[in-house]
Short mmCIF file of C-alpha atoms in Angstrom, two decimals:
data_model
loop_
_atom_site.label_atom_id
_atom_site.label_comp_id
_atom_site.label_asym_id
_atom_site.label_seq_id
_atom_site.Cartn_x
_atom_site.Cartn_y
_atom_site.Cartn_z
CA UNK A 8 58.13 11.95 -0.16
CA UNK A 9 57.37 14.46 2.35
CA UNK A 10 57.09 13.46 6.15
CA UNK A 11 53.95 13.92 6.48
CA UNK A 12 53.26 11.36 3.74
CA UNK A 13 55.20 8.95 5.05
CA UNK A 14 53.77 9.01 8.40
CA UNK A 15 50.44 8.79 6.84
CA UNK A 16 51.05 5.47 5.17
CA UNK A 17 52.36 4.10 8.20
CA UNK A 18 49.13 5.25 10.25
CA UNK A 19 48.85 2.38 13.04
CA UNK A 20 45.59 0.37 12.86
CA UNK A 21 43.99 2.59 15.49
CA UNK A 22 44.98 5.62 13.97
CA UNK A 23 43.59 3.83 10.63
CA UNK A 24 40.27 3.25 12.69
CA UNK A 25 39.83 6.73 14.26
CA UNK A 26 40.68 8.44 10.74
CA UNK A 27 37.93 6.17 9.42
CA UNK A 28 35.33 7.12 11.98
CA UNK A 29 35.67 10.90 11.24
CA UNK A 30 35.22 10.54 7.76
CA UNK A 31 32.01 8.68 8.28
CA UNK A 32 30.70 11.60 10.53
CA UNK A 33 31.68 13.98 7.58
CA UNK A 34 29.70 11.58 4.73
CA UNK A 35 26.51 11.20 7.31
CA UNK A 36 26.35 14.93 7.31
CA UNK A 37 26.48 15.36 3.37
CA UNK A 38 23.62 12.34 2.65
CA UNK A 39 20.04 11.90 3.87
CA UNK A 40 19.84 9.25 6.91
CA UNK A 41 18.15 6.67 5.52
CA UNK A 42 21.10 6.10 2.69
CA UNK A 43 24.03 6.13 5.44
CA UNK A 44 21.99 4.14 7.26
CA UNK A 45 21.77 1.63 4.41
CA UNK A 46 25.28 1.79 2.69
CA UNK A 47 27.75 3.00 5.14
CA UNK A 48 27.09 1.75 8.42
CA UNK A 49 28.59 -2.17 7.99
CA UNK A 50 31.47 -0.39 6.36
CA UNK A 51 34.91 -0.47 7.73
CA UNK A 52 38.78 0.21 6.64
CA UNK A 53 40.39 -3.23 6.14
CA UNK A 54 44.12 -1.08 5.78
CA UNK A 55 45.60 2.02 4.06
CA UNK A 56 48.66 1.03 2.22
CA UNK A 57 50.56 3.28 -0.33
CA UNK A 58 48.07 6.23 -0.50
CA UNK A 59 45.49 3.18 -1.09
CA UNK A 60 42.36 3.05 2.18
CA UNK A 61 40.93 -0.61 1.33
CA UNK A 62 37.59 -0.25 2.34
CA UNK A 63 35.96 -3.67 3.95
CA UNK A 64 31.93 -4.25 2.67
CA UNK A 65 29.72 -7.20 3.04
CA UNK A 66 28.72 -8.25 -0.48
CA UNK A 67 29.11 -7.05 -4.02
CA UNK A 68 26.11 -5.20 -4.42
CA UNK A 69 26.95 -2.65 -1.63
CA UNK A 70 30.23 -2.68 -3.25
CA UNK A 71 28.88 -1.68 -6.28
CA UNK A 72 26.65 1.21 -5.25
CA UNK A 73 29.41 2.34 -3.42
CA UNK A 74 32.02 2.32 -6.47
CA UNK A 75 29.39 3.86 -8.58
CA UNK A 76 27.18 6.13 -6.50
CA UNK A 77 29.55 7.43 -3.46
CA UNK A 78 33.12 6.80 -4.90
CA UNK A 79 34.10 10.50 -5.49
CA UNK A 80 32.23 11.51 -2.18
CA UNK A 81 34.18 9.32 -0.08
CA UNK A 82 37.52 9.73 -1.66
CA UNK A 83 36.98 13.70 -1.70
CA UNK A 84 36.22 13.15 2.16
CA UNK A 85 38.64 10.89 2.92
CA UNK A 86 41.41 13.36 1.37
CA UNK A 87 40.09 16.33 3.32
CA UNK A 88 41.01 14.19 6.84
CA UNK A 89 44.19 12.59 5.20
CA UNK A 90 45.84 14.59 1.82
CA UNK A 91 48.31 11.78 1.46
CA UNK A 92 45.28 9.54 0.05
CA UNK A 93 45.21 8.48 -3.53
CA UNK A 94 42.51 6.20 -3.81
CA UNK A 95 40.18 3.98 -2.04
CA UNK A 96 39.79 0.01 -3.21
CA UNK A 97 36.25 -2.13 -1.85
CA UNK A 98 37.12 -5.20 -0.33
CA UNK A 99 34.33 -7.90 -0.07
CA UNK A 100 34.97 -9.31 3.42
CA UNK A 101 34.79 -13.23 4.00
CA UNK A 102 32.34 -14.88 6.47
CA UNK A 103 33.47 -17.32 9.14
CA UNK A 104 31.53 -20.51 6.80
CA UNK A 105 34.08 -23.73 4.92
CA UNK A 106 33.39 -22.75 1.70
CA UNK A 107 33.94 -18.63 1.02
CA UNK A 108 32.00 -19.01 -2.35
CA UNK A 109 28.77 -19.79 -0.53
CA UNK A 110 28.47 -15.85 -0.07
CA UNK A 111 28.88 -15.71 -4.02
CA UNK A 112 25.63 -15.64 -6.45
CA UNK A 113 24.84 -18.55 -8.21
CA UNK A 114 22.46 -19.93 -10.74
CA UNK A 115 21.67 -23.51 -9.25
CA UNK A 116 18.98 -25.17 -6.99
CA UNK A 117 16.58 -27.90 -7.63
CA UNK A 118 14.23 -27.39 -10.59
CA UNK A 119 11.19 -25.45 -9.88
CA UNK A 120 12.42 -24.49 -6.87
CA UNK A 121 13.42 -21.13 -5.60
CA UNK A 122 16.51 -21.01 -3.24
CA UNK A 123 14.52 -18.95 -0.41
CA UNK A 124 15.17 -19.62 2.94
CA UNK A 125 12.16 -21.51 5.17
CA UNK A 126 10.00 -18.74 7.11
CA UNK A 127 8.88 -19.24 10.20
CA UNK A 128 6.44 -16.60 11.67
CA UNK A 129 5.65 -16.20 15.23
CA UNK A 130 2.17 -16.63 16.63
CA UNK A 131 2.81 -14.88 19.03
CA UNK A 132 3.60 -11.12 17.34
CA UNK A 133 3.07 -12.54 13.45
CA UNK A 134 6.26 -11.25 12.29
CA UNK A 135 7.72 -12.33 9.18
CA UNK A 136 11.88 -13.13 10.22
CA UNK A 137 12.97 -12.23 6.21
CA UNK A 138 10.90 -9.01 6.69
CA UNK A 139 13.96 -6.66 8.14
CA UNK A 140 16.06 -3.28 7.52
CA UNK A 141 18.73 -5.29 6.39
CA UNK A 142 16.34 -6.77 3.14
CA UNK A 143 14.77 -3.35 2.80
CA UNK A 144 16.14 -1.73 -0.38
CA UNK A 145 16.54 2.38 0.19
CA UNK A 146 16.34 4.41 -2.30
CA UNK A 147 14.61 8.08 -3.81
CA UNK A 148 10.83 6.78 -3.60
CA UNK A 149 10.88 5.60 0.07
CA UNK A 150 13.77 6.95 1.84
CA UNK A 151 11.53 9.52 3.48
CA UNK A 152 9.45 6.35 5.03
CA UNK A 153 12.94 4.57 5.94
CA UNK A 154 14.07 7.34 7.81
CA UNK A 155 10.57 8.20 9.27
CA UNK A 156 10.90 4.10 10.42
CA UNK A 157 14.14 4.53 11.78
CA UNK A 158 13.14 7.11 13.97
CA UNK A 159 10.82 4.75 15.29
CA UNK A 160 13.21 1.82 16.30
CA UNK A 161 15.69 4.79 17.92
CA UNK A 162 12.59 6.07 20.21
CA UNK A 163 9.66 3.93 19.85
CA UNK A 164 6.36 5.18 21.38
CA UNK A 165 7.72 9.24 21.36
CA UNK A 166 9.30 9.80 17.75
CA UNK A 167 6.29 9.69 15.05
CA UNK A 168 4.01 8.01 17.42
CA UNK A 169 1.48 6.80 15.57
CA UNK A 170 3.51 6.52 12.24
CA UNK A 171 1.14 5.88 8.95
CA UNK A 172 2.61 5.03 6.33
CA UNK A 173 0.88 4.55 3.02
CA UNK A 174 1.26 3.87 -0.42
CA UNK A 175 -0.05 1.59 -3.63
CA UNK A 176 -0.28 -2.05 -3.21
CA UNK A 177 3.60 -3.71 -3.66
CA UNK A 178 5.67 -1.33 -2.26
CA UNK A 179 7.10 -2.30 0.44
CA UNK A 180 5.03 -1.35 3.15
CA UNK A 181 3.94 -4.38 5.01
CA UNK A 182 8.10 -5.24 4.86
CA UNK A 183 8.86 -1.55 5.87
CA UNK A 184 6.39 -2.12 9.56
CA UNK A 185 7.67 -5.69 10.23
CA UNK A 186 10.74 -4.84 9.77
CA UNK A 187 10.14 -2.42 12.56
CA UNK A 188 8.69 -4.54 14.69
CA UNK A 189 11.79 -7.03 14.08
CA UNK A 190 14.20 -4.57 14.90
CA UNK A 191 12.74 -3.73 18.04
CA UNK A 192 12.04 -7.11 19.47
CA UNK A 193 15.54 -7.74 18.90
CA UNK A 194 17.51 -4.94 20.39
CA UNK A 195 14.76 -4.57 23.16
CA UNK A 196 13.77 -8.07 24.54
CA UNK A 197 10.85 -8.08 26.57
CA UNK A 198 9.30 -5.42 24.91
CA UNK A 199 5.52 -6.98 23.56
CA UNK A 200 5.28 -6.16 19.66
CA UNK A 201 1.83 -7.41 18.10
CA UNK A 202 1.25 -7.16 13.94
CA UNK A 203 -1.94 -7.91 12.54
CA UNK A 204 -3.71 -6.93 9.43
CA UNK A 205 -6.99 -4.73 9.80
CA UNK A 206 -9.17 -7.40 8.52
CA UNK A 207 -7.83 -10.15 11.34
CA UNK A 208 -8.44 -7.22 14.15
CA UNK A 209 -12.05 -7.36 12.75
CA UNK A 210 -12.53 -10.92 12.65
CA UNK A 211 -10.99 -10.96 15.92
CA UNK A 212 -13.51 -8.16 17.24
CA UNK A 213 -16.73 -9.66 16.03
CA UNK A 214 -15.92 -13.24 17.37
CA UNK A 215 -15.12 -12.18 20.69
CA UNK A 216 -18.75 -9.75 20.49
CA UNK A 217 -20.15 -13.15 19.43
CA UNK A 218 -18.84 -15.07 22.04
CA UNK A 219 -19.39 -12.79 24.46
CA UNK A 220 -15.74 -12.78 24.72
CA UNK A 221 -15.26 -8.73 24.71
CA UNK A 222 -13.07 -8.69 27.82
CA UNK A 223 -10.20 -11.15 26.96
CA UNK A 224 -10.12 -8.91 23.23
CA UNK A 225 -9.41 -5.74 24.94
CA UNK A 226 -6.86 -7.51 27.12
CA UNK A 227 -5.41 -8.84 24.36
CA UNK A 228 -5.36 -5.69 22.11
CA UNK A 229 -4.09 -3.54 25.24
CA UNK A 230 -0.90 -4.82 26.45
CA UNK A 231 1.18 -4.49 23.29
CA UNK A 232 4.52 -2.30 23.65
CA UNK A 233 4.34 -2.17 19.93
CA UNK A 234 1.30 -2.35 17.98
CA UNK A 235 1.43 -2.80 14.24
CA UNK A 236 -2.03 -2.54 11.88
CA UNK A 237 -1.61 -3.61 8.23
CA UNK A 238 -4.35 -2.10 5.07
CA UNK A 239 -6.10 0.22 7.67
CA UNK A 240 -8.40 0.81 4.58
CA UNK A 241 -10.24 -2.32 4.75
CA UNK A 242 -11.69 -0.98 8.05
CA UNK A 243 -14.02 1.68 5.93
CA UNK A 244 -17.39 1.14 6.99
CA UNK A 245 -16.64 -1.39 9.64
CA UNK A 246 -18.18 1.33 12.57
CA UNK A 247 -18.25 -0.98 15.46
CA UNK A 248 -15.00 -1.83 14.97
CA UNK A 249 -13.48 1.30 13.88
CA UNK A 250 -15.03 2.01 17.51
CA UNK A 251 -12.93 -0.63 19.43
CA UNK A 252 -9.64 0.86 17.11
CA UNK A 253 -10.05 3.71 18.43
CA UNK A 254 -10.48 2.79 21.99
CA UNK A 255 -7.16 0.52 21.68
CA UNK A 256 -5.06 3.84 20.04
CA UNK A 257 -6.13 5.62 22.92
CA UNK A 258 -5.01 2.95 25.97
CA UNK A 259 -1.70 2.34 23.95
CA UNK A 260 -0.83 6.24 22.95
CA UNK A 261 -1.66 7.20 26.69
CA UNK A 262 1.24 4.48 28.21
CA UNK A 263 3.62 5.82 25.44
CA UNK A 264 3.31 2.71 23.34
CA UNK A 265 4.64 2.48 19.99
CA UNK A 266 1.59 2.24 17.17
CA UNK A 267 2.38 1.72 13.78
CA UNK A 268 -0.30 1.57 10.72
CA UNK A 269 -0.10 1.25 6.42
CA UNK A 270 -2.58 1.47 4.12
CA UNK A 271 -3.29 1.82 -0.07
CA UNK A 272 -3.91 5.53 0.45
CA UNK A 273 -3.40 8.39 2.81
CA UNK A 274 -6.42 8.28 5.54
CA UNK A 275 -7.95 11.61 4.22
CA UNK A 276 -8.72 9.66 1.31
CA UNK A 277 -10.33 6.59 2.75
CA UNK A 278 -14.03 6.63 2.47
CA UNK A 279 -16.39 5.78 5.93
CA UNK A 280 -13.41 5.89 8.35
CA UNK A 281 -14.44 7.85 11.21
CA UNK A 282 -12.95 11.80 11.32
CA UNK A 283 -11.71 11.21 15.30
CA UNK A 284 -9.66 8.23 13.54
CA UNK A 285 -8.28 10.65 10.53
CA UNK A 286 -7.50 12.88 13.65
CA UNK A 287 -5.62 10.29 15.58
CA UNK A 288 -3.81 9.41 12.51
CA UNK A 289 -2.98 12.51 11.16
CA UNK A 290 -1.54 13.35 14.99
CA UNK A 291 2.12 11.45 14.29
CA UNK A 292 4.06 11.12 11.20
CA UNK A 293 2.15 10.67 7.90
CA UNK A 294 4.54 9.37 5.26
CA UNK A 295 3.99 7.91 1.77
CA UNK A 296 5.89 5.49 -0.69
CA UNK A 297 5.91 6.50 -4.13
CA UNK A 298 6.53 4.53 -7.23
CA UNK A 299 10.18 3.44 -7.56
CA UNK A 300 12.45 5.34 -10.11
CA UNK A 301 14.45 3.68 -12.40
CA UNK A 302 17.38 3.58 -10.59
CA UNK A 303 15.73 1.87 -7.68
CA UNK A 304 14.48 -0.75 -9.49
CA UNK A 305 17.74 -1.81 -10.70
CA UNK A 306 18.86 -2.03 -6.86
CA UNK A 307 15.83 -3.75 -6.06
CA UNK A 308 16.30 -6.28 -8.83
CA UNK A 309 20.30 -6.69 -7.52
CA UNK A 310 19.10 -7.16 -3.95
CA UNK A 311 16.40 -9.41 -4.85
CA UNK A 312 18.75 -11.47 -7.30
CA UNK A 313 22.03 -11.37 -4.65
CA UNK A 314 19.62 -12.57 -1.47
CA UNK A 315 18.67 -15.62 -3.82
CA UNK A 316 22.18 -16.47 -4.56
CA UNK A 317 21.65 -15.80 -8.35
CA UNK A 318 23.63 -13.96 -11.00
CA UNK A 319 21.71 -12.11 -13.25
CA UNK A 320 23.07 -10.06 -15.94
CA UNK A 321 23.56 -6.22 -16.61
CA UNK A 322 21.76 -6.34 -19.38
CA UNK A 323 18.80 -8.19 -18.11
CA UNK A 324 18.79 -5.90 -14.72
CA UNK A 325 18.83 -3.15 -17.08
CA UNK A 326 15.79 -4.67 -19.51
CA UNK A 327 13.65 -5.58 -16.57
CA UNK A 328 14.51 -2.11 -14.91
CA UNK A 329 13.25 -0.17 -18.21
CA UNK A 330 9.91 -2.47 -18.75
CA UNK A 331 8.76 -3.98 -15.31
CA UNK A 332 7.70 -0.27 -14.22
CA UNK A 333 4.77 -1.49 -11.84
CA UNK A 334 5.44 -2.24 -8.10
CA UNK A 335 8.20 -4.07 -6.27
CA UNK A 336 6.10 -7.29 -5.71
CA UNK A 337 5.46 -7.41 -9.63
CA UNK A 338 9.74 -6.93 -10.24
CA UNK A 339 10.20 -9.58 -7.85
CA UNK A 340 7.53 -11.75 -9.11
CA UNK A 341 9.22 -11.87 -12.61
CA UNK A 342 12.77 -12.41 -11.18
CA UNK A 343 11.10 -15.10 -9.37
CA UNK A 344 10.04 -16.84 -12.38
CA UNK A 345 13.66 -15.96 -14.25
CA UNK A 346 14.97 -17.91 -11.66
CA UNK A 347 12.33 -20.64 -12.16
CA UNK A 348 12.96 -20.97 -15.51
CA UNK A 349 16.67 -20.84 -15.32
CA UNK A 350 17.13 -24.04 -13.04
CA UNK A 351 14.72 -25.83 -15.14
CA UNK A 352 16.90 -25.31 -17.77
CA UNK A 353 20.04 -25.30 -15.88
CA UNK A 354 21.45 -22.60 -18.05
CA UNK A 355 21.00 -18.63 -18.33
CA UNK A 356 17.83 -17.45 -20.03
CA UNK A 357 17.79 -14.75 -23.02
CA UNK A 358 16.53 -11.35 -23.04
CA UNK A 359 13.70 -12.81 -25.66
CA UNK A 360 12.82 -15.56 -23.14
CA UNK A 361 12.50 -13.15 -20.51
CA UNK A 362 10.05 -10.61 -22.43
CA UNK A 363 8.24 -13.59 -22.84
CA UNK A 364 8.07 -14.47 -19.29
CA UNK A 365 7.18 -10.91 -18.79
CA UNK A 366 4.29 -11.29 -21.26
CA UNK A 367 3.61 -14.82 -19.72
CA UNK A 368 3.01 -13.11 -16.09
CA UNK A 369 0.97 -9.71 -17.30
CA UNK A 370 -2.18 -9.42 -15.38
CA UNK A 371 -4.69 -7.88 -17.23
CA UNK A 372 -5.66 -4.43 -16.57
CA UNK A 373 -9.02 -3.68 -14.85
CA UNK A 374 -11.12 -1.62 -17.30
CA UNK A 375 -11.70 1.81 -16.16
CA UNK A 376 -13.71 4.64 -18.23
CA UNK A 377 -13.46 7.71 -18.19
CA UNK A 378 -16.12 8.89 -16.49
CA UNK A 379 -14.96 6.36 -13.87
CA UNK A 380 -11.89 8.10 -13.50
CA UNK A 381 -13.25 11.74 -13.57
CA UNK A 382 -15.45 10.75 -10.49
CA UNK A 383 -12.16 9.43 -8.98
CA UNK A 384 -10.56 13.06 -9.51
CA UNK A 385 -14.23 14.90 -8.81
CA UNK A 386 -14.11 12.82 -5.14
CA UNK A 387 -10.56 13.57 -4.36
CA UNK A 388 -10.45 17.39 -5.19
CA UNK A 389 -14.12 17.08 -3.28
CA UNK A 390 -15.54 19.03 -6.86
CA UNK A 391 -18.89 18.27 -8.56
CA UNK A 392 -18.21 15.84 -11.18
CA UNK A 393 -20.02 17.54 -14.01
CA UNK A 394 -17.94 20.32 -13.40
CA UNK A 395 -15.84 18.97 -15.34
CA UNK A 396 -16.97 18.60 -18.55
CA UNK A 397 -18.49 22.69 -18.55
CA UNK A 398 -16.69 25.11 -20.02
CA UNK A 399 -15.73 27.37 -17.05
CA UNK A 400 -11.56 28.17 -16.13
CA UNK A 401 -12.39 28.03 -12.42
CA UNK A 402 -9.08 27.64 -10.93
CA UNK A 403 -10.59 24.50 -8.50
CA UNK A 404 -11.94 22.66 -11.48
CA UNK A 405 -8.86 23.63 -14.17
CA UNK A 406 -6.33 21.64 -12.40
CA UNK A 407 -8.42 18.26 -11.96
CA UNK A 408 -9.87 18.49 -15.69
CA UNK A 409 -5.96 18.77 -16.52
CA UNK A 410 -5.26 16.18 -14.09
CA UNK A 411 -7.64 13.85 -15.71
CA UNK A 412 -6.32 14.48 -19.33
CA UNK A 413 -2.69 13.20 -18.51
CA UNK A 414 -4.00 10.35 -16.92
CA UNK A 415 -5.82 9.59 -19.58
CA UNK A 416 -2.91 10.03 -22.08
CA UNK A 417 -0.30 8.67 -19.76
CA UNK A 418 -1.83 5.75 -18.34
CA UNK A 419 -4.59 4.56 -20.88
CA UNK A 420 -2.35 6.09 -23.79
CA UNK A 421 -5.98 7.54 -25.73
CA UNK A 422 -5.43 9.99 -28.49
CA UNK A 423 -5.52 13.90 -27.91
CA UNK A 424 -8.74 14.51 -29.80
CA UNK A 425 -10.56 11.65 -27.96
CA UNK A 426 -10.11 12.83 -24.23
CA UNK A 427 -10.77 16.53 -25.59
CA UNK A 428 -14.45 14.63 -27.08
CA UNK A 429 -14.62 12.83 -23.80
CA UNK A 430 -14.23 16.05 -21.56
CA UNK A 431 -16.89 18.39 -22.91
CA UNK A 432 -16.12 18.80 -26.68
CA UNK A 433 -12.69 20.31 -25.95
CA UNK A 434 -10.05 20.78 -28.98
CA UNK A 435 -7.30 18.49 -29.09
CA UNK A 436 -4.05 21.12 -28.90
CA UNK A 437 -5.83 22.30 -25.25
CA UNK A 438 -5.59 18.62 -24.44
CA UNK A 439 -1.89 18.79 -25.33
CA UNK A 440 -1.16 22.13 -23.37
CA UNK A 441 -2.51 19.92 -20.32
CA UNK A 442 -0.66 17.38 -20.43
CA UNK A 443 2.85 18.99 -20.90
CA UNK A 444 1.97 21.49 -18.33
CA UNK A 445 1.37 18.27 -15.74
CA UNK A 446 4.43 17.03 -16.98
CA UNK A 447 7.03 20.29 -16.36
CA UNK A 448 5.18 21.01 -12.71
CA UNK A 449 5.35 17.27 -11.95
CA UNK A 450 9.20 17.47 -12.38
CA UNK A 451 9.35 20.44 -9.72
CA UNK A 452 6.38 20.21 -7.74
CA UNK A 453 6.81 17.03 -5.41
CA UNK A 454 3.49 17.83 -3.92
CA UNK A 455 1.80 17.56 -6.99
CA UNK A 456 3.88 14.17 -7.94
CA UNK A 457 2.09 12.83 -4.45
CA UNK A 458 -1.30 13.62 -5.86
CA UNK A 459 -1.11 11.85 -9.02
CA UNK A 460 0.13 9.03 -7.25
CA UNK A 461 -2.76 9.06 -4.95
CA UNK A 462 -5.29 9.10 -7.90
CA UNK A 463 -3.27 6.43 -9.94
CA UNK A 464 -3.94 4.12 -6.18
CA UNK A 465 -7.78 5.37 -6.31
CA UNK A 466 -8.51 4.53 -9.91
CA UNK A 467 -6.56 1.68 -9.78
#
């Protein structure tokens, strides 16, 4: 053994420490934000022992994602600061509580019950307490939005200020803007954060114009340090109070205060919301949330399952990952009711019992036709909708007609010759170019990814 090996595995604590700390700064520079953020900032060295760094982590889901997803990148790093290292172990630290297997999953609680913990929200700011970065699961569909959030809790009221974020229904956005609003009352007390849904600001603004109670509202609405707005697209066609919104962004943006807004889609596409509003909104940080990939909805499902204190399988992570393909509200309504149905029983439940909870908890979809959804597309692209259906290769009409035709295949699954009938007469093999042509830009065209998404949320 070379000296330089043996001093390395005799590194004092301190050393152990520092050595750790510049690795980190090399692994934060080689990962988006928003995922160092999430898996490598509660994680220390524990000891380095025989070419061995035992790395300390607070649970075993991080210290699976970090065994599967990051292994090589942190042992490749951690070699480049310290050659004598071999290997790096994950160490699930114990918490200061009498039992150590109360930080373990497990299948038990009272039947019908679900082991959640009891919410309280404040009246005060409406903030959920469960609703925080720490329960916020990161991954390839909302990372951008995490990171855009972060930037917010770092410098609220001058990074992203007003940041809109937006996205289908069940994605995590009302969690993703409490969560802020959490943080920040935490690390900055004093500071006055205020969340409220679009449809309680309106409520709020035509009892007070009611009640001839106009003055205490603006009060009210005006001395927030951080102002949150929930589904800013139920305000479309509300004028008056669209009015008052926009009187309230301007006091709050003016004294550097921190505003914060979601909605179903991005403010462009809401109908009868006022163009100086768009403008406002379109002045900070626009940011959507995509459907979750595969691989996020297997973290989502080992979050969900680990924060309930229940083990669920592999193979059912991996079955509900590959069939629950909706939103994150519907995979954690269905875990919800695996959970359910497990205490009742007091036993695990089978992959055939849960496809038939699955089936069990399927809302039916809304019927759309398709001329419902061409005048979706026709209103987004701003084209006329019997456009459509002629038989002219004009650029701005090609891509919506084409746009329409995967939709129609991928979402509604109807048969090549029937969407070519449906669109004009068209032959069936042009409806098949279409479609594969959406397909191989989707995969490199994020921009185009964003739109379908967008249309999905309008037709929807």
């Amino acid at each position: 053994m070379s000296p330089s090996t043996t001093h390395a595995a005799h590194l004092a604590e301190t050393d152990i420490k520092q050595l750790w700390e510049n690795v980190l700064v090399d692994i934060e520079l080689n990962i988006s934000k928003a995922n160092f953020s999430t898996w490598f900032k509660d994680v220390s060295i524990a000891r380095y022992e025989d070419g061995v760094a035992y790395l300390s982590v607070s649970n075993e889901f991080v210290r699976d994602w970090l065994s599967n997803k990051y292994h090589m990148l942190i042992l490749k790093t951690l070699r480049g600061a310290l050659p004598s290292a071999r290997g790096v172990e994950y160490i699930i630290r114990r918490h200061d509580k009498k039992d150590p297997a109360d930080d373990m999953p497990r299948n038990v609680g009272l039947p019908g019950t679900l082991p959640l913990q009891s919410v309280y929200i404040n009246k005060d700011d409406n903030l959920n307490p469960r609703y925080t970065f720490e329960t916020f699961v990161v991954g390839s569909f909302n990372e951008l939005a995490y990171a855009a959030a972060q930037a917010v809790v770092a410098r609220p009221g001058i990074a992203y200020n007003p940041l809109f974020i937006y996205g289908h229904t069940g994605r995590g956005k009302t969690h993703l803007i409490q969560a802020i609003g959490n943080h920040i009352k935490k690390v900055s007390e004093g500071k006055k954060v205020h969340y409220v849904t679009s449809e309680k600001f309106a409520t709020d603004y035509v009892n007070a114009l009611q009640n001839n109670r106009m003055g205490p509202f603006k009060e009210k609405y005006r001395k927030y340090d951080v102002f949150i707005m929930d589904d800013v697209q139920f305000l479309s066609g509300k004028e008056k109070t669209q009015e008052e919104l926009f009187h309230v962004f301007n006091t709050l943006q003016n004294d550097n205060k921190q505003i914060v807004f979601s909605s179903d889609k991005h403010p462009s596409q809401i109908q009868n919301l006022e163009d100086r509003l768009k403008s406002r909104f379109g002045a900070g940080m626009i940011v959507d949330i995509s459907a979750p990939d595969r691989e996020s909805r297997v973290a989502i499902l080992k979050t969900k399952a680990l924060q309930n204190k229940f083990l669920l399988g592999d193979d059912a992570i991996e079955f509900l990952a590959d069939t629950v393909e909706g939103n994150i509200r519907e995979l954690e309504g269905i875990l919800n009711a695996i959970i359910c149905k497990s205490q009742l029983k007091k036993n695990d439940i089978s992959i055939p019992e849960i496809k038939q909870l699955i089936k069990d908890n399927a809302r039916p979809k809304r019927m759309v036709s398709t001329k419902d959804i061409v005048k979706s597309v026709a209103d987004f692209f701003e084209i006329d909708e019997e456009s459509i259906y002629e038989k002219t290769r004009r650029k701005e009409v090609v891509k919506p007609r084409q746009l329409i035709m995967y939709i129609l295949r991928e979402d509604f699954h109807i048969s090549y010759p029937t969407i070519g009938e449906r669109l004009g007469g068209r032959d069936h093999t042009t409806v098949i170019h279409s479609c594969e042509k959406i397909k191989r830009e989707m995969k490199v065209d994020a921009e185009l990814a964003r739109e379908i998404d967008q249309l999905r949320a309008l037709i929807q």
